[in-house]
PDB file of C-alpha atoms in Angstrom:
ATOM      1  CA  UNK G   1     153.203 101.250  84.824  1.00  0.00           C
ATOM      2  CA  UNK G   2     153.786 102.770  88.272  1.00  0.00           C
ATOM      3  CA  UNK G   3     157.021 101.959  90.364  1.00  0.00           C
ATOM      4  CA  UNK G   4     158.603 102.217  93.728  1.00  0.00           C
ATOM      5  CA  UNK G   5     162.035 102.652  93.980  1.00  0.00           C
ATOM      6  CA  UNK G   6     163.905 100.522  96.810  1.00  0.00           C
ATOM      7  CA  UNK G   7     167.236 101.982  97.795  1.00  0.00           C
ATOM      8  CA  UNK G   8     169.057  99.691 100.713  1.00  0.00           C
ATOM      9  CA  UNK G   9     171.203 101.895 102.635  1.00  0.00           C
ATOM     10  CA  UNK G  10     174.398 101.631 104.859  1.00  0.00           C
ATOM     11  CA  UNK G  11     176.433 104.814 105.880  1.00  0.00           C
ATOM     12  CA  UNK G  12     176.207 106.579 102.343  1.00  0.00           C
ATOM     13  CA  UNK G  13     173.613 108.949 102.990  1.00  0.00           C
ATOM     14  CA  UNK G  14     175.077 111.433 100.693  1.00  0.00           C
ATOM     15  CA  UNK G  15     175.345 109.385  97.452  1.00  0.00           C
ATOM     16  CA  UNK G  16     171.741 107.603  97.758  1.00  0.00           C
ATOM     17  CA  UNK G  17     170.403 111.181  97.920  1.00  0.00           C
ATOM     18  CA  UNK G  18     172.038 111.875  94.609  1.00  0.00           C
ATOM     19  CA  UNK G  19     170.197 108.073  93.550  1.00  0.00           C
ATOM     20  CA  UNK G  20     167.002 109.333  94.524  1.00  0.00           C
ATOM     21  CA  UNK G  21     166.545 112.899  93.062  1.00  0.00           C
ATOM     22  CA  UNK G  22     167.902 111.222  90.229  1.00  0.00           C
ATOM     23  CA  UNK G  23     164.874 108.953  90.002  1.00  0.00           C
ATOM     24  CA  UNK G  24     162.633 111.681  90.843  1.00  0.00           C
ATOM     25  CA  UNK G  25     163.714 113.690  87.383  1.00  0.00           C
ATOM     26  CA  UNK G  26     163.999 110.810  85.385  1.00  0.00           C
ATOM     27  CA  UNK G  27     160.836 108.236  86.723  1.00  0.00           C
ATOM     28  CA  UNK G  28     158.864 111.422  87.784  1.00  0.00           C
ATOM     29  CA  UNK G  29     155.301 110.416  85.650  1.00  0.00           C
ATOM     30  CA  UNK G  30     155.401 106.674  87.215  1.00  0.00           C
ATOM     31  CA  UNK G  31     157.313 107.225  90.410  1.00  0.00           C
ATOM     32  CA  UNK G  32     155.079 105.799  92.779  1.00  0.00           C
ATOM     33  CA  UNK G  33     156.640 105.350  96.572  1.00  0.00           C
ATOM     34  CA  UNK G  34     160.531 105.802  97.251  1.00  0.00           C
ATOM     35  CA  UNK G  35     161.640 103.523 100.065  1.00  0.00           C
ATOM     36  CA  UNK G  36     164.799 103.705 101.828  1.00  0.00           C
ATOM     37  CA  UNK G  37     165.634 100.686 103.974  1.00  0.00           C
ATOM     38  CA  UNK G  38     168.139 102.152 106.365  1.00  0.00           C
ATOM     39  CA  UNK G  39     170.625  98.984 107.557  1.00  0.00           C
ATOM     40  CA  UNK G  40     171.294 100.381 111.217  1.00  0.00           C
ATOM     41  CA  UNK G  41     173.693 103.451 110.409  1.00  0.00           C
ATOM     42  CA  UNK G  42     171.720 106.240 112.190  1.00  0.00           C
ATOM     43  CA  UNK G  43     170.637 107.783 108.703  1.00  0.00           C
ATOM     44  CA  UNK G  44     166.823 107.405 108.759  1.00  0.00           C
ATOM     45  CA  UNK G  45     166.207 111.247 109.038  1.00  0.00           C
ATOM     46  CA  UNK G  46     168.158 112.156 106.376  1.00  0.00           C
ATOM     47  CA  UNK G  47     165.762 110.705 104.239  1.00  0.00           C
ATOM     48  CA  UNK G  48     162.218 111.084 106.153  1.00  0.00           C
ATOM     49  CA  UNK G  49     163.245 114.731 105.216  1.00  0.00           C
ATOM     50  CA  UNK G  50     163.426 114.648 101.298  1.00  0.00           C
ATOM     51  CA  UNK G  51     160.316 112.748 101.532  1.00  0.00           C
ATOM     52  CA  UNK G  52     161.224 108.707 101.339  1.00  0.00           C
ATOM     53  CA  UNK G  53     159.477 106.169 103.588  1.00  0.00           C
ATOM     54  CA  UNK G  54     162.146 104.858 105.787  1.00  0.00           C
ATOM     55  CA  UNK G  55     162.043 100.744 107.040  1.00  0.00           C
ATOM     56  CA  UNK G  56     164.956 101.065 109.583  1.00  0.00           C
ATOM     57  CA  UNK G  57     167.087  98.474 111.260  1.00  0.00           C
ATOM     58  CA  UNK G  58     169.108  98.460 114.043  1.00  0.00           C
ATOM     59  CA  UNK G  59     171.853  96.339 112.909  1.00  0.00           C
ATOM     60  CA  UNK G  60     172.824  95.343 109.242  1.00  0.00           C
ATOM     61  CA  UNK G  61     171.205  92.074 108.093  1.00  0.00           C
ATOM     62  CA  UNK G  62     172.267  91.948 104.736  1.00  0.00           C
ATOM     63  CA  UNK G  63     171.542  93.533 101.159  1.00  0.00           C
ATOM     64  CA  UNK G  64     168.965  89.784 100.319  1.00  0.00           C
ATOM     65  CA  UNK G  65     167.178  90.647 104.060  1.00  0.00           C
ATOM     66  CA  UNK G  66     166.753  94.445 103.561  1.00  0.00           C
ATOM     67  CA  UNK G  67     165.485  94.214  99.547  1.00  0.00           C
ATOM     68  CA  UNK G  68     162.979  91.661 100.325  1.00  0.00           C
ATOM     69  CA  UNK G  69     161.456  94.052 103.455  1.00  0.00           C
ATOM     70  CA  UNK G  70     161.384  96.990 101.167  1.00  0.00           C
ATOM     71  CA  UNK G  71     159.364  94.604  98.423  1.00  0.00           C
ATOM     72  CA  UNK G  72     157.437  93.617 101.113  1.00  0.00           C
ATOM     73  CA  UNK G  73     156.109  96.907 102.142  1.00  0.00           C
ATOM     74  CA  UNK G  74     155.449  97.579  98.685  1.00  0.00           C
ATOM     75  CA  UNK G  75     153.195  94.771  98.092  1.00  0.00           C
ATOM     76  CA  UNK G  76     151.146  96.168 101.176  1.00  0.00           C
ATOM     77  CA  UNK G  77     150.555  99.277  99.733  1.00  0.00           C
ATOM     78  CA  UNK G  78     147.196 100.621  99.619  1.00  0.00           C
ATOM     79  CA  UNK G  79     148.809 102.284  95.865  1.00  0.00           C
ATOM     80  CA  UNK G  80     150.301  99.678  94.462  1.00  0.00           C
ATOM     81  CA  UNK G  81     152.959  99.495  92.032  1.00  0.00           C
ATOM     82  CA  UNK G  82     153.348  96.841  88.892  1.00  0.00           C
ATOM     83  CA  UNK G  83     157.403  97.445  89.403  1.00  0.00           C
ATOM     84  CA  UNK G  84     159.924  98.084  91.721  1.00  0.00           C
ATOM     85  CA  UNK G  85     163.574  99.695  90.860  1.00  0.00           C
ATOM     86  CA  UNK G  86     166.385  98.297  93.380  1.00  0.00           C
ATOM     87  CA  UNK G  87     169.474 101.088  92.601  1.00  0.00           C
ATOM     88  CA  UNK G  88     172.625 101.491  94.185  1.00  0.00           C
ATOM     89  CA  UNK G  89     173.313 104.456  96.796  1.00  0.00           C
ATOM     90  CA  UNK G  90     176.646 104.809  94.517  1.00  0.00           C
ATOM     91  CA  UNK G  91     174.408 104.841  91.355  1.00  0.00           C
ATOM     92  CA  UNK G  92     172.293 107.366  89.701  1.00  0.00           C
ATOM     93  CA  UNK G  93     169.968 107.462  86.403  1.00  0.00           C
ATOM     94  CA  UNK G  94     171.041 109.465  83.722  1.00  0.00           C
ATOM     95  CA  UNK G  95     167.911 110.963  81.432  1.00  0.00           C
ATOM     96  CA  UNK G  96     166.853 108.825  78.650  1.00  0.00           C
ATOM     97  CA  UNK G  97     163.358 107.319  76.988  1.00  0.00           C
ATOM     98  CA  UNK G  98     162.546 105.345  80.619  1.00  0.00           C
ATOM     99  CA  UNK G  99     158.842 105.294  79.810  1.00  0.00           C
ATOM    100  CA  UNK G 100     159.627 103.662  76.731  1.00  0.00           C
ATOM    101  CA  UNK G 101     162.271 101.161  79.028  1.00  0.00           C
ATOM    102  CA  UNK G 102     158.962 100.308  81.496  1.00  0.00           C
ATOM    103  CA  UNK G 103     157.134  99.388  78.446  1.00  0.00           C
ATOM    104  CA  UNK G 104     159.280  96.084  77.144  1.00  0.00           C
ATOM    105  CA  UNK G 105     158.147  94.785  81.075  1.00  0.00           C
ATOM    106  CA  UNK G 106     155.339  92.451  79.766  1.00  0.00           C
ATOM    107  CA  UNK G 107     153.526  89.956  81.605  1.00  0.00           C
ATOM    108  CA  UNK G 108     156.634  87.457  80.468  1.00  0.00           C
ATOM    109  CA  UNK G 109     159.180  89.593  81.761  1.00  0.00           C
ATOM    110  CA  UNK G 110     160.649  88.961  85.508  1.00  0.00           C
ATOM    111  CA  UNK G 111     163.788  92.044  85.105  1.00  0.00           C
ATOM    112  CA  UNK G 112     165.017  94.305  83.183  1.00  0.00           C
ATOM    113  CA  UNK G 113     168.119  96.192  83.273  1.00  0.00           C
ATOM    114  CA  UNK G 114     169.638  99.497  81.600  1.00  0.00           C
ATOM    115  CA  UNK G 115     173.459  99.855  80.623  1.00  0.00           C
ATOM    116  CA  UNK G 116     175.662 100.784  83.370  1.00  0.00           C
ATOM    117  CA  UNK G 117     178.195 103.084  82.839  1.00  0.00           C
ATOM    118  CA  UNK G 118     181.498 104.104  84.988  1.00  0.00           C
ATOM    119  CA  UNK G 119     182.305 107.548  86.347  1.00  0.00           C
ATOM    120  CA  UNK G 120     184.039 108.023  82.997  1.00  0.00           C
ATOM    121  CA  UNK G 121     181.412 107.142  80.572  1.00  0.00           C
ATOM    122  CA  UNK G 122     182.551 103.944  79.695  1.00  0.00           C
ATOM    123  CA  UNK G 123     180.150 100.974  79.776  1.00  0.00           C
ATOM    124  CA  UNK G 124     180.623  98.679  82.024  1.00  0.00           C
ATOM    125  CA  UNK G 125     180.089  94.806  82.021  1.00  0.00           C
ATOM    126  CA  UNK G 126     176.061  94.742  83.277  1.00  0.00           C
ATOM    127  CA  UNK G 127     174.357  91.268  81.702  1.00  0.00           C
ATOM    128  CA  UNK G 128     175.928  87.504  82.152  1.00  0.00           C
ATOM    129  CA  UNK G 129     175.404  84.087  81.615  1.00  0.00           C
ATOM    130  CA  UNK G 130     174.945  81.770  84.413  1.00  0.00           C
ATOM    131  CA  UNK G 131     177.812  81.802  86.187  1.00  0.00           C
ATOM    132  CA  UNK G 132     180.524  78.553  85.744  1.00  0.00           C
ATOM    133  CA  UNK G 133     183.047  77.830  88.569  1.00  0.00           C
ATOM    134  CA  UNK G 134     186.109  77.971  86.098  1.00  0.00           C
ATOM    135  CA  UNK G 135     185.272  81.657  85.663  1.00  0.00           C
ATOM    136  CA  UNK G 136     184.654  82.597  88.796  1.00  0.00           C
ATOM    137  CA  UNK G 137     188.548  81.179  90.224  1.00  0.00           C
ATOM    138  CA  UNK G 138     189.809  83.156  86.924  1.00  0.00           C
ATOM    139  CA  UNK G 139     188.298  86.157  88.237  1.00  0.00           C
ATOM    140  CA  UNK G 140     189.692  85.424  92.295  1.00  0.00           C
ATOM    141  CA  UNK G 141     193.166  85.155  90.001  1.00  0.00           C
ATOM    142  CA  UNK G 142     192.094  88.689  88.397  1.00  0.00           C
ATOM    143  CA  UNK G 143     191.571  87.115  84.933  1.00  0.00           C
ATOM    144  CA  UNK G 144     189.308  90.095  83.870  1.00  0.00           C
ATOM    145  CA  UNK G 145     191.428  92.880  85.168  1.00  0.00           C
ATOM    146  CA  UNK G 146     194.460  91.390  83.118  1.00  0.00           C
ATOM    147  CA  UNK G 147     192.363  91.277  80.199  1.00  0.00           C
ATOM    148  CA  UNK G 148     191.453  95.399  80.587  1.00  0.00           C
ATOM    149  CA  UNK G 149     194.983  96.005  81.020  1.00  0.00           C
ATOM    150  CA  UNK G 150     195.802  94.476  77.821  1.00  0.00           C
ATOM    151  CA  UNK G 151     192.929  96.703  75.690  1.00  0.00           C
ATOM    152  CA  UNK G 152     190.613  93.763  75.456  1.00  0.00           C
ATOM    153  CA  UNK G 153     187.127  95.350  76.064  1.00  0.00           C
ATOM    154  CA  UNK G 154     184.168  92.910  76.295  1.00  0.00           C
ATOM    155  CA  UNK G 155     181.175  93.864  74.306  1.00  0.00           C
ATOM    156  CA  UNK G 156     177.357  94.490  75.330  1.00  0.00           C
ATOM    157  CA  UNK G 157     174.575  94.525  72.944  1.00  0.00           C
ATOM    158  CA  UNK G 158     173.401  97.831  71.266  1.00  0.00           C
ATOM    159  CA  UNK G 159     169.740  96.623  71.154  1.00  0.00           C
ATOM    160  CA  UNK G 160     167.015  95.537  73.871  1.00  0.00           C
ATOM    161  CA  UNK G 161     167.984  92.032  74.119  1.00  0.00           C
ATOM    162  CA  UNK G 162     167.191  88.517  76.459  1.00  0.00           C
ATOM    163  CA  UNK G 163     170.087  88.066  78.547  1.00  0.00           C
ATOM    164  CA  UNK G 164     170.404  85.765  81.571  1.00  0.00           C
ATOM    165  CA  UNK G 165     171.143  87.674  84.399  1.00  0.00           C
ATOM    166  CA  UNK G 166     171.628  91.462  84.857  1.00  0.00           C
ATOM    167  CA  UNK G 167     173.779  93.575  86.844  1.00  0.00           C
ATOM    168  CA  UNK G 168     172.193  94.367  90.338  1.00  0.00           C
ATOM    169  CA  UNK G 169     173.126  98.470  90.609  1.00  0.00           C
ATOM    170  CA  UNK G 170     169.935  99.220  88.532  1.00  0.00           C
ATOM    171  CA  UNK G 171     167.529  96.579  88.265  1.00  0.00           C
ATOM    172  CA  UNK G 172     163.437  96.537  87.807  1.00  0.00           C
ATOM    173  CA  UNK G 173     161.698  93.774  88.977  1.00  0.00           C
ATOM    174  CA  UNK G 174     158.352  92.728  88.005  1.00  0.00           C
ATOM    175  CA  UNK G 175     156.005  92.609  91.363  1.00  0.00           C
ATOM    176  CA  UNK G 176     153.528  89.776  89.559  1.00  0.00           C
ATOM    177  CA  UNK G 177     156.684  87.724  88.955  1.00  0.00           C
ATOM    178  CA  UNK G 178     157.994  88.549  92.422  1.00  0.00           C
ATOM    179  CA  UNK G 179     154.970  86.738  93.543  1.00  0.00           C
ATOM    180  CA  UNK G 180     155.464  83.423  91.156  1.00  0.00           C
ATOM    181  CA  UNK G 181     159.456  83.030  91.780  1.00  0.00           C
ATOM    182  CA  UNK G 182     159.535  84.405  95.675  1.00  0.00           C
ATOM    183  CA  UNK G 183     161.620  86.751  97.519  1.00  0.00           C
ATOM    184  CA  UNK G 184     165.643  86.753  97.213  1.00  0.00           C
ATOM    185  CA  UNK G 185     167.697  83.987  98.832  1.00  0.00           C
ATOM    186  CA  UNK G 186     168.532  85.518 102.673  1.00  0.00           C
ATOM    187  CA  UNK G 187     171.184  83.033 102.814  1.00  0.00           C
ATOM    188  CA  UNK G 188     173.213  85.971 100.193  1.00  0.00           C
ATOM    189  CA  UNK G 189     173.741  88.136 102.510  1.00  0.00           C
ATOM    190  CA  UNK G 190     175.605  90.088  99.944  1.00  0.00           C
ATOM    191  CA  UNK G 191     176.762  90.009  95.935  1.00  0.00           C
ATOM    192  CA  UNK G 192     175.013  86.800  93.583  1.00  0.00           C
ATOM    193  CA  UNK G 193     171.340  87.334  95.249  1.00  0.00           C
ATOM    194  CA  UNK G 194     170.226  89.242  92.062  1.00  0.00           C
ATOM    195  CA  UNK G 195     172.000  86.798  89.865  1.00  0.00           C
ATOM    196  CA  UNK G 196     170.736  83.929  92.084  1.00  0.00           C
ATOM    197  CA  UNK G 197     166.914  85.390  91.672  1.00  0.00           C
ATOM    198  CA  UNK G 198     167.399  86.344  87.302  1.00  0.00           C
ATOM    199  CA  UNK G 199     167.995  82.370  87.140  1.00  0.00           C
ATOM    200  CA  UNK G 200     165.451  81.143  89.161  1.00  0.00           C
ATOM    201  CA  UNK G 201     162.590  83.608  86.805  1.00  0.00           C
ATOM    202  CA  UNK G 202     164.618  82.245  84.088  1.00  0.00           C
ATOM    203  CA  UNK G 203     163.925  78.682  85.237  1.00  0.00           C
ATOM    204  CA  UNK G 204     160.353  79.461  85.958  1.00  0.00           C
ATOM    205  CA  UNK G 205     159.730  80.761  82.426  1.00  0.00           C
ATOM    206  CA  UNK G 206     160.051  84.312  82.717  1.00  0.00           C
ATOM    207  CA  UNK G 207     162.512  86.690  80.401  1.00  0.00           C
ATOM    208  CA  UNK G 208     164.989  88.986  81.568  1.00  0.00           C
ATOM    209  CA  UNK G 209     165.854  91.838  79.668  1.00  0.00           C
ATOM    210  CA  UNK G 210     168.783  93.966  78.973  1.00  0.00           C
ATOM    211  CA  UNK G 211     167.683  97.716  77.309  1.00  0.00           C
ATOM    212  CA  UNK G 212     170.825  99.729  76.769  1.00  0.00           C
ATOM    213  CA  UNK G 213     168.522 103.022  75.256  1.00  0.00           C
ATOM    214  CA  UNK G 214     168.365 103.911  78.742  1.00  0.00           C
ATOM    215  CA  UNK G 215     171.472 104.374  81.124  1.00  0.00           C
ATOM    216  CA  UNK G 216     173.254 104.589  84.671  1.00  0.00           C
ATOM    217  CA  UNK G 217     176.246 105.999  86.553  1.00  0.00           C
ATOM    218  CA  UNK G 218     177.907 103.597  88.133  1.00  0.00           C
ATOM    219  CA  UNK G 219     180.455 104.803  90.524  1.00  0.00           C
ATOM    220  CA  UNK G 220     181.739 101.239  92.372  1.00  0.00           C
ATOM    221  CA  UNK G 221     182.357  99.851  88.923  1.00  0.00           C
ATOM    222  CA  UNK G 222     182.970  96.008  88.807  1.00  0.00           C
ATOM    223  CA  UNK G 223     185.611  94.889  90.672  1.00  0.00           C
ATOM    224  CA  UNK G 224     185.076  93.456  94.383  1.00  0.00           C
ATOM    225  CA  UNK G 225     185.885  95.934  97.081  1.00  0.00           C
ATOM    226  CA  UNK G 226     189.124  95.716  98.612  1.00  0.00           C
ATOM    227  CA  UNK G 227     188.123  93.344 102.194  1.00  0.00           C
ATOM    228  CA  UNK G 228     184.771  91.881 100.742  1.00  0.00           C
ATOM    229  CA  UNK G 229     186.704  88.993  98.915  1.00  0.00           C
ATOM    230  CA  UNK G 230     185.471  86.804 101.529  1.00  0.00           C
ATOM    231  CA  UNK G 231     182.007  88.024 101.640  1.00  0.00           C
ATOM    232  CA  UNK G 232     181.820  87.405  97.698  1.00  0.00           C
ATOM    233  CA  UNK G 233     182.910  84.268  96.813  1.00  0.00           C
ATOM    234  CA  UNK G 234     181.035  82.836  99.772  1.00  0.00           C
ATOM    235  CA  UNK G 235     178.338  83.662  97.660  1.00  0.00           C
ATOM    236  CA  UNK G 236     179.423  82.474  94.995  1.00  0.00           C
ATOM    237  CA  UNK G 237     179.933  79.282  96.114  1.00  0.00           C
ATOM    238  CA  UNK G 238     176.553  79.324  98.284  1.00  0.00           C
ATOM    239  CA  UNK G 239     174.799  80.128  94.201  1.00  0.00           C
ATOM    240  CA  UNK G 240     177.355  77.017  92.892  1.00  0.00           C
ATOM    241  CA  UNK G 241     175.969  74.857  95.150  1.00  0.00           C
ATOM    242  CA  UNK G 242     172.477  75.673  94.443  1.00  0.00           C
ATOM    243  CA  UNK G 243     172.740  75.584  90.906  1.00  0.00           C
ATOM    244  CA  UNK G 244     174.896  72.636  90.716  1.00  0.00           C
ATOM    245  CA  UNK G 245     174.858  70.718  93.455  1.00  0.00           C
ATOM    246  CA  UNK G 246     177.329  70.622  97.285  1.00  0.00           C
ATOM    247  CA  UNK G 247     179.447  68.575  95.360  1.00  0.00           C
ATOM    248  CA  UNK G 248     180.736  70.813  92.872  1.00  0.00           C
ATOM    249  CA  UNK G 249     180.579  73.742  95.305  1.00  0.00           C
ATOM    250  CA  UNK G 250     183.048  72.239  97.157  1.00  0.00           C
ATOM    251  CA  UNK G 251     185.434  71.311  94.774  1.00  0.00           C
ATOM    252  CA  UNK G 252     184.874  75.031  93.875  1.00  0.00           C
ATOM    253  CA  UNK G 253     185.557  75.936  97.228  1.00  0.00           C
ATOM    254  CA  UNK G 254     188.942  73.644  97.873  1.00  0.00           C
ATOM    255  CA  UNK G 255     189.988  75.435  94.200  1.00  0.00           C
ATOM    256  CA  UNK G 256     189.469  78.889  95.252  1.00  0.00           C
ATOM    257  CA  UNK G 257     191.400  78.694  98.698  1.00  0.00           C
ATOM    258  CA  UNK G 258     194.161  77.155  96.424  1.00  0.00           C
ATOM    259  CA  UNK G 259     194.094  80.577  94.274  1.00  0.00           C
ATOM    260  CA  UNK G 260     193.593  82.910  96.955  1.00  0.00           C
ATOM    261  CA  UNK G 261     196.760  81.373  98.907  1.00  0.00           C
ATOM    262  CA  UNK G 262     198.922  81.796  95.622  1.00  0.00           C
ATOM    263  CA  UNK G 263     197.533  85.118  94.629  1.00  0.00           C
ATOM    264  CA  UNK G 264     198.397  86.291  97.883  1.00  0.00           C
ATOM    265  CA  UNK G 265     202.000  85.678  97.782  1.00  0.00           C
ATOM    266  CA  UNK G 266     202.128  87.724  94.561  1.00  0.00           C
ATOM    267  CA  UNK G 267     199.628  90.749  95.647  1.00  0.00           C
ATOM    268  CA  UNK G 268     201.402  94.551  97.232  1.00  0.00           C
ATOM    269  CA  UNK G 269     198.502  96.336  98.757  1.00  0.00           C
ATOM    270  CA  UNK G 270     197.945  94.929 102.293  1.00  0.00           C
ATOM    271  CA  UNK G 271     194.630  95.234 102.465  1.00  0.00           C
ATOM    272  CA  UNK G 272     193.746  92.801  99.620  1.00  0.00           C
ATOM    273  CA  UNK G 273     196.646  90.545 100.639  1.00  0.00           C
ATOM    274  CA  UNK G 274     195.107  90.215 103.745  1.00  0.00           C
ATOM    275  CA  UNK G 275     191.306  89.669 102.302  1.00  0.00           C
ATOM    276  CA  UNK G 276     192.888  87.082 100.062  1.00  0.00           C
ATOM    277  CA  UNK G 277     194.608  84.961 103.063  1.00  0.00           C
ATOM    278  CA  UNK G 278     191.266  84.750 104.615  1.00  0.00           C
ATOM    279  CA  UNK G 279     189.691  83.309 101.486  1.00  0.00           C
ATOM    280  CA  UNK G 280     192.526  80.864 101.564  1.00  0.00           C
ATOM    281  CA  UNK G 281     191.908  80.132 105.457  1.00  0.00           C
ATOM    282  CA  UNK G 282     187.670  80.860 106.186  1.00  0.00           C
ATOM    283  CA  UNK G 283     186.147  80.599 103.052  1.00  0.00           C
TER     284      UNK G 283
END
């Protein structure tokens, strides 16, 4: 039942500490080898010093890139693991029956997932279905926010349950499956590389698995970051077209330059109106 636990950091020393001691406390009977892989911020010593193997880079290649090197040097280890835990710098495990979470990771299962909760306690959105281009130009339009605003909450199961995807702050991966279904798509260089890898297990035969007995902090939340609009739905559409065909990825494409260019007329904070005119231009 041994795992490593892969952290992928860029400039947020101080939070992926925080990650890691959490994992410590809460893995500590099958925590096997913590590595840090250090995407070109100067920050490798900060970690060499609480104990983590460091991979460093000297220039960021992307969260796909950096997870698969961290696998990789996993797979070569003389201890090997059965698991690895990719986690967030801005997330950290909260203590809860984890042994009990490795244990649903049978042969069958490619990932598993716990719930994910925000800074305030409440649960966030952490399993989907495979994503469909009319949702994804309802969420450039801020379709989901809207619906928060007016009280509508969308539910998650209360049981361990097969889902089709999970949220990638806190996922476990199956090494043996690692080995059938390959490494992550480099070609994400961020956001949709998890969701892009949960379908292609799914496709292969494999179960993902959503266990909300165990939990998370989440402290990004949901939301794209204000200036990565770009960076996201390029992925998106990159997954569309891999799913689906170029064909429907670029009549995704035309449609979400069409929203971003409206959205922007109608959006206050510069810094997303600005994101959102480069989706409309570059994307």
């Amino acid at each position: 039942m041994a795992c490593d636990l892969i952290l992928v950091n860029y400039a947020s020393a101080l939070d992926a500490k925080t990650a890691i001691l959490s994992a410590k406390h809460c893995l500590r009977p099958i925590l096997n080898r913590i590595i840090v892989i250090e995407n070109g911020t100067g920050e490798a010593e900060e970690f060499r010093r609480i104990g983590c193997e460091v991979i460093e880079f000297s220039e960021n290649k992307g969260f796909a890139y950096a997870v698969n090197a961290g696998i990789s040097a996993s797979l070569r280890s003389k201890r090997p693991s059965k698991h690895v835990m990719l986690i967030n710098p801005d997330a950290y495990l909260l203590p809860g029956p984890w042994l009990r979470f490795f244990s649903w990771i049978v042969p069958e299962v490619a990932a598993a997932g716990p719930a994910v909760l925000s800074m305030s306690g409440e649960i966030q959105a952490s399993v989907y279905s495979e994503p469909q281009p009319f949702k994804i130009v309802m969420e450039l339009l801020g379709a989901q926010k809207i619906i928060r605003c007016i009280g509508i909450k969308r539910s998650m199961p209360i049981l361990n349950t097969q889902v089709d995807t999970l949220q990638g702050s806190c996922i476990v991966i199956s090494l043996n499956a690692w080995k059938k279904i390959g490494p992550f798509d480099e070609n994400f260089f961020m956001y949709h590389e998890e969701t892009d890898w949960c379908l292609r297990a799914r496709d292969a035969g494999f179960y993902n698995i959503y266990d909300p007995s165990v939990s998370i902090v989440h402290k990004g939340g949901i939301e794209v970051p204000s200036g990565r609009e770009l960076m996201y739905f390029r992925s998106a559409v990159h997954l569309v077209a891999k799913r689906r065909g170029e064909s429907e990825a670029q009549r995704l494409r035309n449609n979400l330059r069409r929203a971003a260019r409206i959205k922007s007329i109608f959006e206050f904070d510069s810094r997303r109106k600005e994101a959102l005119i480069r989706v409309g231009m570059e994307l």
